[in-house]
GROMACS .gro file of C-alpha atoms in nm:
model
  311
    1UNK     CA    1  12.372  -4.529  -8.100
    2UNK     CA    2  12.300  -4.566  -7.735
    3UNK     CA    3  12.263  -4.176  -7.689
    4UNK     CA    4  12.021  -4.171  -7.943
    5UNK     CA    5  11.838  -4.457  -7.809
    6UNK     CA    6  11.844  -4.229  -7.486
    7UNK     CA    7  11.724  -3.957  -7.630
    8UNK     CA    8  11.472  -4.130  -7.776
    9UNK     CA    9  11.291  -4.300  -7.475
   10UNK     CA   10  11.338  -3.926  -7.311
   11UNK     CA   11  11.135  -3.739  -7.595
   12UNK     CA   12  10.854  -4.049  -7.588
   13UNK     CA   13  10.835  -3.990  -7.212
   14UNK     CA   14  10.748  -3.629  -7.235
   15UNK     CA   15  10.502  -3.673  -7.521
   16UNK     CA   16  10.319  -3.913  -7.330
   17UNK     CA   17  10.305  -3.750  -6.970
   18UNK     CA   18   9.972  -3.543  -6.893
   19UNK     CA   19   9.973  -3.186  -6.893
   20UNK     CA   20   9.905  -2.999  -6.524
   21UNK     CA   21   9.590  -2.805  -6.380
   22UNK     CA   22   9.578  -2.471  -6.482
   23UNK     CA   23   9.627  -2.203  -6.238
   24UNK     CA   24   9.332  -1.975  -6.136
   25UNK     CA   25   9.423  -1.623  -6.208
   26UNK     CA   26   9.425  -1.408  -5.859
   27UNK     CA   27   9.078  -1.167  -5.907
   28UNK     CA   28   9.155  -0.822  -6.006
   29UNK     CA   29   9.219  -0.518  -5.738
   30UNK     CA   30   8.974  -0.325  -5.889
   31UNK     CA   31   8.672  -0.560  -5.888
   32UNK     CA   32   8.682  -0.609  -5.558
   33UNK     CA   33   8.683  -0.222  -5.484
   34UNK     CA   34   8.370  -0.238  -5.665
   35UNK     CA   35   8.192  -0.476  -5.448
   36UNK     CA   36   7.847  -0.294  -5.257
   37UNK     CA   37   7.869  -0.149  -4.945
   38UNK     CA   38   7.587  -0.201  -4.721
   39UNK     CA   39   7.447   0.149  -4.482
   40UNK     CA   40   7.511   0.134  -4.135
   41UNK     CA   41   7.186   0.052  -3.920
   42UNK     CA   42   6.987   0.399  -3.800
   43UNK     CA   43   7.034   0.389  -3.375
   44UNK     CA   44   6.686   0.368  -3.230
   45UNK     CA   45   6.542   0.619  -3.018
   46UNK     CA   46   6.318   0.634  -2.701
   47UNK     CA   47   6.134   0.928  -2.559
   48UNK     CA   48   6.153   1.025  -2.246
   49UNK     CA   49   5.938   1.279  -2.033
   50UNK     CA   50   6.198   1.562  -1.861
   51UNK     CA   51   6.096   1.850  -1.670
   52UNK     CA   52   6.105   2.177  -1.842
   53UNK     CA   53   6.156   2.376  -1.550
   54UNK     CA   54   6.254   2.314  -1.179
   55UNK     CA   55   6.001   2.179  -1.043
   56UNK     CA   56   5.953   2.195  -0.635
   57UNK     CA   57   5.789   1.933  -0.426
   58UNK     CA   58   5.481   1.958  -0.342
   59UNK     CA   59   5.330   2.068  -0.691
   60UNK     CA   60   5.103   1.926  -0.891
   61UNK     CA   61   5.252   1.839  -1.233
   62UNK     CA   62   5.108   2.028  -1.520
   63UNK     CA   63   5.184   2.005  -1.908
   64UNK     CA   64   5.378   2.311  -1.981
   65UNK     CA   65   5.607   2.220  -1.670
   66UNK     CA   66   5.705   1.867  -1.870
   67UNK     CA   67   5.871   1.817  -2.249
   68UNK     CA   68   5.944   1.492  -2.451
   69UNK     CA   69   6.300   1.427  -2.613
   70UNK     CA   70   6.411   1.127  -2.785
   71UNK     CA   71   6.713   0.910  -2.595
   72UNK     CA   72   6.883   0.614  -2.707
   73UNK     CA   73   6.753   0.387  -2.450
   74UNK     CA   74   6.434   0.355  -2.278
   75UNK     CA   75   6.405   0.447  -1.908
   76UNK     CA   76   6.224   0.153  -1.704
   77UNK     CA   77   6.083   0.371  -1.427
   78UNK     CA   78   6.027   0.682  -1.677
   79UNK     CA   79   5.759   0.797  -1.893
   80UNK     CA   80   5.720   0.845  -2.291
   81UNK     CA   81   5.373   1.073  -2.269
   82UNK     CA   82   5.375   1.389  -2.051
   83UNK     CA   83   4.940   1.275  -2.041
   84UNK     CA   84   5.067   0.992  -1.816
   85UNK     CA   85   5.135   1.224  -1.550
   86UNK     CA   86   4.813   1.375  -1.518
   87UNK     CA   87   4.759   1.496  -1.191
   88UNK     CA   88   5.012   1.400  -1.036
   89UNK     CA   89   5.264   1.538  -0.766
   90UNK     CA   90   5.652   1.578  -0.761
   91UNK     CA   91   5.789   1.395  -0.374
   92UNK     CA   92   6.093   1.515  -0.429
   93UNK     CA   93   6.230   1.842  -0.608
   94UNK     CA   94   6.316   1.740  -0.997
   95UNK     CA   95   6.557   1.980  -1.147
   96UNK     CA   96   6.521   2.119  -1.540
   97UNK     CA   97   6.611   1.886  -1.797
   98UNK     CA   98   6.604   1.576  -1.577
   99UNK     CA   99   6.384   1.274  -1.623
  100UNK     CA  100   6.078   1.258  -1.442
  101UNK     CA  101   6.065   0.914  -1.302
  102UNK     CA  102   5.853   0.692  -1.115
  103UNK     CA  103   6.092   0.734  -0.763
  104UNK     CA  104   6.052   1.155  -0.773
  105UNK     CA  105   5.620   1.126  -0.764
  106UNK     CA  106   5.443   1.072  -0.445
  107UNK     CA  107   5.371   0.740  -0.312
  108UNK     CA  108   5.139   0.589  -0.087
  109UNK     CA  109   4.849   0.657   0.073
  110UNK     CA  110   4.894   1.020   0.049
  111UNK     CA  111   4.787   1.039  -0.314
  112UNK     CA  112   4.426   0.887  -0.193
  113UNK     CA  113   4.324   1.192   0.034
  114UNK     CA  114   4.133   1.436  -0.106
  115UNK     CA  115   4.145   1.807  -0.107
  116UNK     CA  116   4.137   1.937   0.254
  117UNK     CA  117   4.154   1.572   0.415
  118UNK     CA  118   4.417   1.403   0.628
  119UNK     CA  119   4.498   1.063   0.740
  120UNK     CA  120   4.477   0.937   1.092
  121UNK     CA  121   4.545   0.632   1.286
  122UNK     CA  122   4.315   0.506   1.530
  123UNK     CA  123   4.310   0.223   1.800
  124UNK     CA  124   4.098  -0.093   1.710
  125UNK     CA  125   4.047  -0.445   1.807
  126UNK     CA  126   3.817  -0.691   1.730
  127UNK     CA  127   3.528  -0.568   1.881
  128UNK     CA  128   3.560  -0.196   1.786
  129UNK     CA  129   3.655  -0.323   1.418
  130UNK     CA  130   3.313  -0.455   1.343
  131UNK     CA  131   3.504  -0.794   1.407
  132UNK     CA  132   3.780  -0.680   1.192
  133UNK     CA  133   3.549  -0.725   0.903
  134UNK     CA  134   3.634  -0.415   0.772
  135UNK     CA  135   3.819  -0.344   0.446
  136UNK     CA  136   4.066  -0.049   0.276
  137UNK     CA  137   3.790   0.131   0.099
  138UNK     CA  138   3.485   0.060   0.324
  139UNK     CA  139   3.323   0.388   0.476
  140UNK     CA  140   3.205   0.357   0.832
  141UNK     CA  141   3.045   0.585   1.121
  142UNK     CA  142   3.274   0.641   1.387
  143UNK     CA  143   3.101   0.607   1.745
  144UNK     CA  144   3.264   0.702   2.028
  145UNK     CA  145   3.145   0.634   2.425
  146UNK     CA  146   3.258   0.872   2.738
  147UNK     CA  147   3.292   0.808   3.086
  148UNK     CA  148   3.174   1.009   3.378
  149UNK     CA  149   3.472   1.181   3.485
  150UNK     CA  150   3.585   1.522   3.649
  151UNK     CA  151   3.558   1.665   3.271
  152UNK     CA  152   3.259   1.460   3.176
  153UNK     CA  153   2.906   1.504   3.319
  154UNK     CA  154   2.800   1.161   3.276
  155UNK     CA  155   2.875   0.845   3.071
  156UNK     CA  156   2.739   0.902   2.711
  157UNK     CA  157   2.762   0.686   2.377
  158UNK     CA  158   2.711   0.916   2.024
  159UNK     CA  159   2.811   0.972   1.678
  160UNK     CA  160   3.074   1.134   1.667
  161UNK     CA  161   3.173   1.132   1.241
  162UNK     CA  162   2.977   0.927   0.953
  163UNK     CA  163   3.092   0.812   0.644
  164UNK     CA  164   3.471   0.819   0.703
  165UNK     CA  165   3.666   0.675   0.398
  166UNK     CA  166   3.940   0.380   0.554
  167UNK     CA  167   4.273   0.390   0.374
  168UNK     CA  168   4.409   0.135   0.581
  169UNK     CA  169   4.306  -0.162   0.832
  170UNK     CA  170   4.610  -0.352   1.009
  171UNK     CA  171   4.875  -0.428   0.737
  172UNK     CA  172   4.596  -0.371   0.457
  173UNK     CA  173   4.606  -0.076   0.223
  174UNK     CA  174   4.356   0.047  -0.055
  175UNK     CA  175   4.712   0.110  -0.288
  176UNK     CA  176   4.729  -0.228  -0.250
  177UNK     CA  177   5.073  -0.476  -0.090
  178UNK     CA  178   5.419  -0.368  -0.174
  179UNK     CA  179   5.561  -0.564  -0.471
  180UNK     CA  180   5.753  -0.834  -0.352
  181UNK     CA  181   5.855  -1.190  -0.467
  182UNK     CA  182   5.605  -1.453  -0.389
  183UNK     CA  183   5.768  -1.613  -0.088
  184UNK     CA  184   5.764  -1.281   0.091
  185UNK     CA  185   5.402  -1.211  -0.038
  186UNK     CA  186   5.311  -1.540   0.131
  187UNK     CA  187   5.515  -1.499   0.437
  188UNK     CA  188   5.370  -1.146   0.465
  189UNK     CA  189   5.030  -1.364   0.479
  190UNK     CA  190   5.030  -1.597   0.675
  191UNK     CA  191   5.191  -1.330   0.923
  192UNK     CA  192   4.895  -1.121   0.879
  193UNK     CA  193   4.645  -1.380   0.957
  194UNK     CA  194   4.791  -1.471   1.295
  195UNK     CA  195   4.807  -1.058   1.403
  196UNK     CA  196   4.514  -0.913   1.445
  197UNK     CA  197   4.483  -0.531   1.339
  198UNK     CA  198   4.540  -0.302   1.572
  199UNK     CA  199   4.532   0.062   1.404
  200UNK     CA  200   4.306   0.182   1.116
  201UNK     CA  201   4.369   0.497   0.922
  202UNK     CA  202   4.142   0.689   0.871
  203UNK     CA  203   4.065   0.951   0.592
  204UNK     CA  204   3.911   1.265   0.824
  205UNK     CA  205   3.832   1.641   0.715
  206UNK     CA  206   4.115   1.858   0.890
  207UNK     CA  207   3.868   2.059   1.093
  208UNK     CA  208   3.768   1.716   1.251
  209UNK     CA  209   4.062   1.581   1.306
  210UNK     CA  210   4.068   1.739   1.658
  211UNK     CA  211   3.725   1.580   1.822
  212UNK     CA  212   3.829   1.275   1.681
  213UNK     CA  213   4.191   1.257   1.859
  214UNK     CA  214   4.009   1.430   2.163
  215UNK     CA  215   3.767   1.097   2.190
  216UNK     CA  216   4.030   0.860   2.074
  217UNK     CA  217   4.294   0.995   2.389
  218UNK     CA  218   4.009   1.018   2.602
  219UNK     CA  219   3.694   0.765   2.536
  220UNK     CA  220   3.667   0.457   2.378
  221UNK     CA  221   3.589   0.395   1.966
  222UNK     CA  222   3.396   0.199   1.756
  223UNK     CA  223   3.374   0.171   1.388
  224UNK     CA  224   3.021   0.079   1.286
  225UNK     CA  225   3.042  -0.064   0.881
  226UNK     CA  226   2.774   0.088   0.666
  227UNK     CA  227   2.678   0.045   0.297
  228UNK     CA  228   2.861   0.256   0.045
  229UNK     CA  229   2.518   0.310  -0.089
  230UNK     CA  230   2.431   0.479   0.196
  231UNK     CA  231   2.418   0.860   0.202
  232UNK     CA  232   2.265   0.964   0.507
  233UNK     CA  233   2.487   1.203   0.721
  234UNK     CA  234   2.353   1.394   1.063
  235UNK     CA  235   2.290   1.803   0.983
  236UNK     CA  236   2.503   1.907   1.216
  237UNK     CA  237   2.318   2.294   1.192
  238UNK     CA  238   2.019   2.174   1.402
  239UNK     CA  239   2.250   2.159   1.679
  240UNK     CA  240   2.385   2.415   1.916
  241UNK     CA  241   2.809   2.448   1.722
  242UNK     CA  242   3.065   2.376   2.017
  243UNK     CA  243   3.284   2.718   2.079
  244UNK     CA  244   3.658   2.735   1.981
  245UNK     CA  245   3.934   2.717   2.241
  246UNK     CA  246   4.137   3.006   2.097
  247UNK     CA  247   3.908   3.303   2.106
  248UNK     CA  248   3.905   3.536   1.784
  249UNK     CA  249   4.055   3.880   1.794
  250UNK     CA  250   3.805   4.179   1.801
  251UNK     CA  251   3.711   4.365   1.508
  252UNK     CA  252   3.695   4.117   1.253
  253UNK     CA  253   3.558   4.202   0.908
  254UNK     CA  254   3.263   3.987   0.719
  255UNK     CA  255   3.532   3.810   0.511
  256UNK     CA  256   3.765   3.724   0.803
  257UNK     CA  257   3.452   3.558   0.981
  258UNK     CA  258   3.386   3.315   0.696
  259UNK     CA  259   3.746   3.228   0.723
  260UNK     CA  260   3.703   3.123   1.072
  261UNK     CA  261   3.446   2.828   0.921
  262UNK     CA  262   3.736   2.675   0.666
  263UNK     CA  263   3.888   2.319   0.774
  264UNK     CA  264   4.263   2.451   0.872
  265UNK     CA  265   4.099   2.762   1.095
  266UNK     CA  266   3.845   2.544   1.248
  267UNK     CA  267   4.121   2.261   1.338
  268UNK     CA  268   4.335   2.581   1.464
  269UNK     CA  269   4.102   2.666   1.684
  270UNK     CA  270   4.097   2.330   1.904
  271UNK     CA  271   3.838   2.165   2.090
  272UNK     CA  272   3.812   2.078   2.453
  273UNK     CA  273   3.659   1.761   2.591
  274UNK     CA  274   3.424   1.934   2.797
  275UNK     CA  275   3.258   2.064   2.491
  276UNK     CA  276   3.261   1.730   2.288
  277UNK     CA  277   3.079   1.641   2.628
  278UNK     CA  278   2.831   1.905   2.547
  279UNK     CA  279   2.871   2.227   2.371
  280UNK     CA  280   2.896   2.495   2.610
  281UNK     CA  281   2.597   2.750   2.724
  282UNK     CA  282   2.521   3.020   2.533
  283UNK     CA  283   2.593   3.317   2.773
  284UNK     CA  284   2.239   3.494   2.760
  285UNK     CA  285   2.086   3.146   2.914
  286UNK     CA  286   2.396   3.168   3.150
  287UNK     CA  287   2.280   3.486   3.230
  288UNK     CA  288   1.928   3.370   3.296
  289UNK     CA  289   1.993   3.086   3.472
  290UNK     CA  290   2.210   3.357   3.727
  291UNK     CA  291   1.903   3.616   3.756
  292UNK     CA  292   1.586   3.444   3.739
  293UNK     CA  293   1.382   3.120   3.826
  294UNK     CA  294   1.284   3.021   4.198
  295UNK     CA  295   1.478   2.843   4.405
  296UNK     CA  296   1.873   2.888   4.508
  297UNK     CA  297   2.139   2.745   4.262
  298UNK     CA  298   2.497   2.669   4.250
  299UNK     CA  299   2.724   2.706   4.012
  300UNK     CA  300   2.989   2.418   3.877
  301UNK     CA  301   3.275   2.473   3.623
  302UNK     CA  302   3.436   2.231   3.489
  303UNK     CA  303   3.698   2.314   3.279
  304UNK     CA  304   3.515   2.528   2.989
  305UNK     CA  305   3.180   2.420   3.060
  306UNK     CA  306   2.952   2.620   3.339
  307UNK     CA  307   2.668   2.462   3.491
  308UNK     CA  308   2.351   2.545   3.728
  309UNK     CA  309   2.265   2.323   3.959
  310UNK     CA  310   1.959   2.407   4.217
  311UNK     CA  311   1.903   2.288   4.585
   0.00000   0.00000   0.00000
């Protein structure tokens, strides 16, 4: 009787007890193989201007020298259209197939001269720079004044070059400062207005580059500020032409002549300070001024120039 009273109480226990959670069911293998795939992201592309050919330095950059190709990353001194390197000139020799960038073109004031021009510094202060009132970009007649010397007749103050392009004035340039941060930029300031200029660069044609060192070594200039509106110039062909210090070679044909009038032949040729004095005598008044007129003369050479002198 007591088993059964056991057994009982044990069969009412399980009839009343809840029944568990089911168990989720794990998901199948092949529904998750079936899941979407995304597609991988495309890699972006950049292009880049490279040089076609070598290229030497020195020339002037022109399309067919130049070709576009598409790199993954962008070059920060390079270029993505050959038409942004229109006219301009390779510093440094760029080999085929490499990037042209910004480092391998020329810099500086060299890319503001013009066709047969150079740059040259000259002395200045504040009286001979117009005050230093003068400006990269500003065109002014250069004067230039002579003492009476052993070379030099007498004392004499003349033009000597008009409208003359300046690319530079003290620390001043018409490309502008070099990029810096801002303290240096102010620094570079404040040091600027406490030095006063002393050189100016000048933009000059190569066959007067000579008279204008010639007066610089040996006279005093001044820059004289005109208005860029202003196109007057002197005709120099109603004046007698100074004479060349290296003499031509005989037998020259018509062509070789007009050679002798470009810029580099002309500056080849020199000048002597006894001419920028005066140009020298033509030799048929020489020779008139040795045979005729009344009186006795004497003759004085100085340097290149002759002169007659009567007493």
């Amino acid at each position: 009787m007591i088993a059964g009273v056991v057994l009982a109480a044990l069969a009412y226990y399980l009839v009343r007890r809840p029944a568990p959670p089911p168990v989720a069911a794990p998901a199948p293998v092949a529904q998750a193989a079936a899941a979407p795939v995304e597609p991988p992201v495309p890699q972006a592309k950049y292009p880049v201007v490279l040089a076609a050919t070598d290229i030497q330095a020195g020339t002037r950059l022109e399309p067919d020298m130049l070709k576009v190709e598409q790199w993954p990353v962008a070059l920060s001194q390079g270029y993505a259209q050959p038409e942004a390197l229109a006219g301009e000139v390779a510093r440094l020799d760029i080999a085929a197939g490499e990037p042209v960038t910004n480092q391998l073109l020329a810099q500086g004031l060299s890319k503001q001269l013009r066709s047969g021009e150079r740059a040259v510094a000259v002395p200045v202060d504040e009286v001979s720079g117009a005050g230093n009132r003068v400006m990269p970009g500003d065109l002014v007649d250069v004067f230039f004044a002579l003492k009476k010397s052993d070379e030099v007749a007498g004392s004499q103050v003349r033009l000597l070059q008009s409208r003359v392009r300046v690319l530079a004035y003290g620390a001043q340039t018409v490309d502008g400062p070099p990029a810096t941060d801002a303290k240096s930029q102010q620094r570079g300031a404040q040091t600027q207005t406490q030095t006063q200029a002393r050189s100016a660069i000048l933009a000059v044609p190569v066959s007067d580059v000579n008279e204008l060192m010639l007066a610089s070594k040996s006279g005093q200039l001044q820059l004289a500020l005109r208005s860029p509106v202003d196109d007057e110039v002197p005709d120099r062909q109603l004046f007698v032409a100074r004479q060349p210090v290296m003499p031509t070679v005989a037998g020259l044909t018509a062509e070789q002549r007009d050679q002798l009038n470009s810029g580099v032949n002309r500056a080849y040729a020199g000048e002597s300070l006894a001419q920028l004095d005066r140009p020298a005598e033509e030799p048929a008044k020489r020779q008139a001024a040795r045979s005729g007129g009344t009186g006795r003369t004497i003759e004085i050479v100085r340097g290149d120039s002759t002169q007659h002198v009567r007493y």
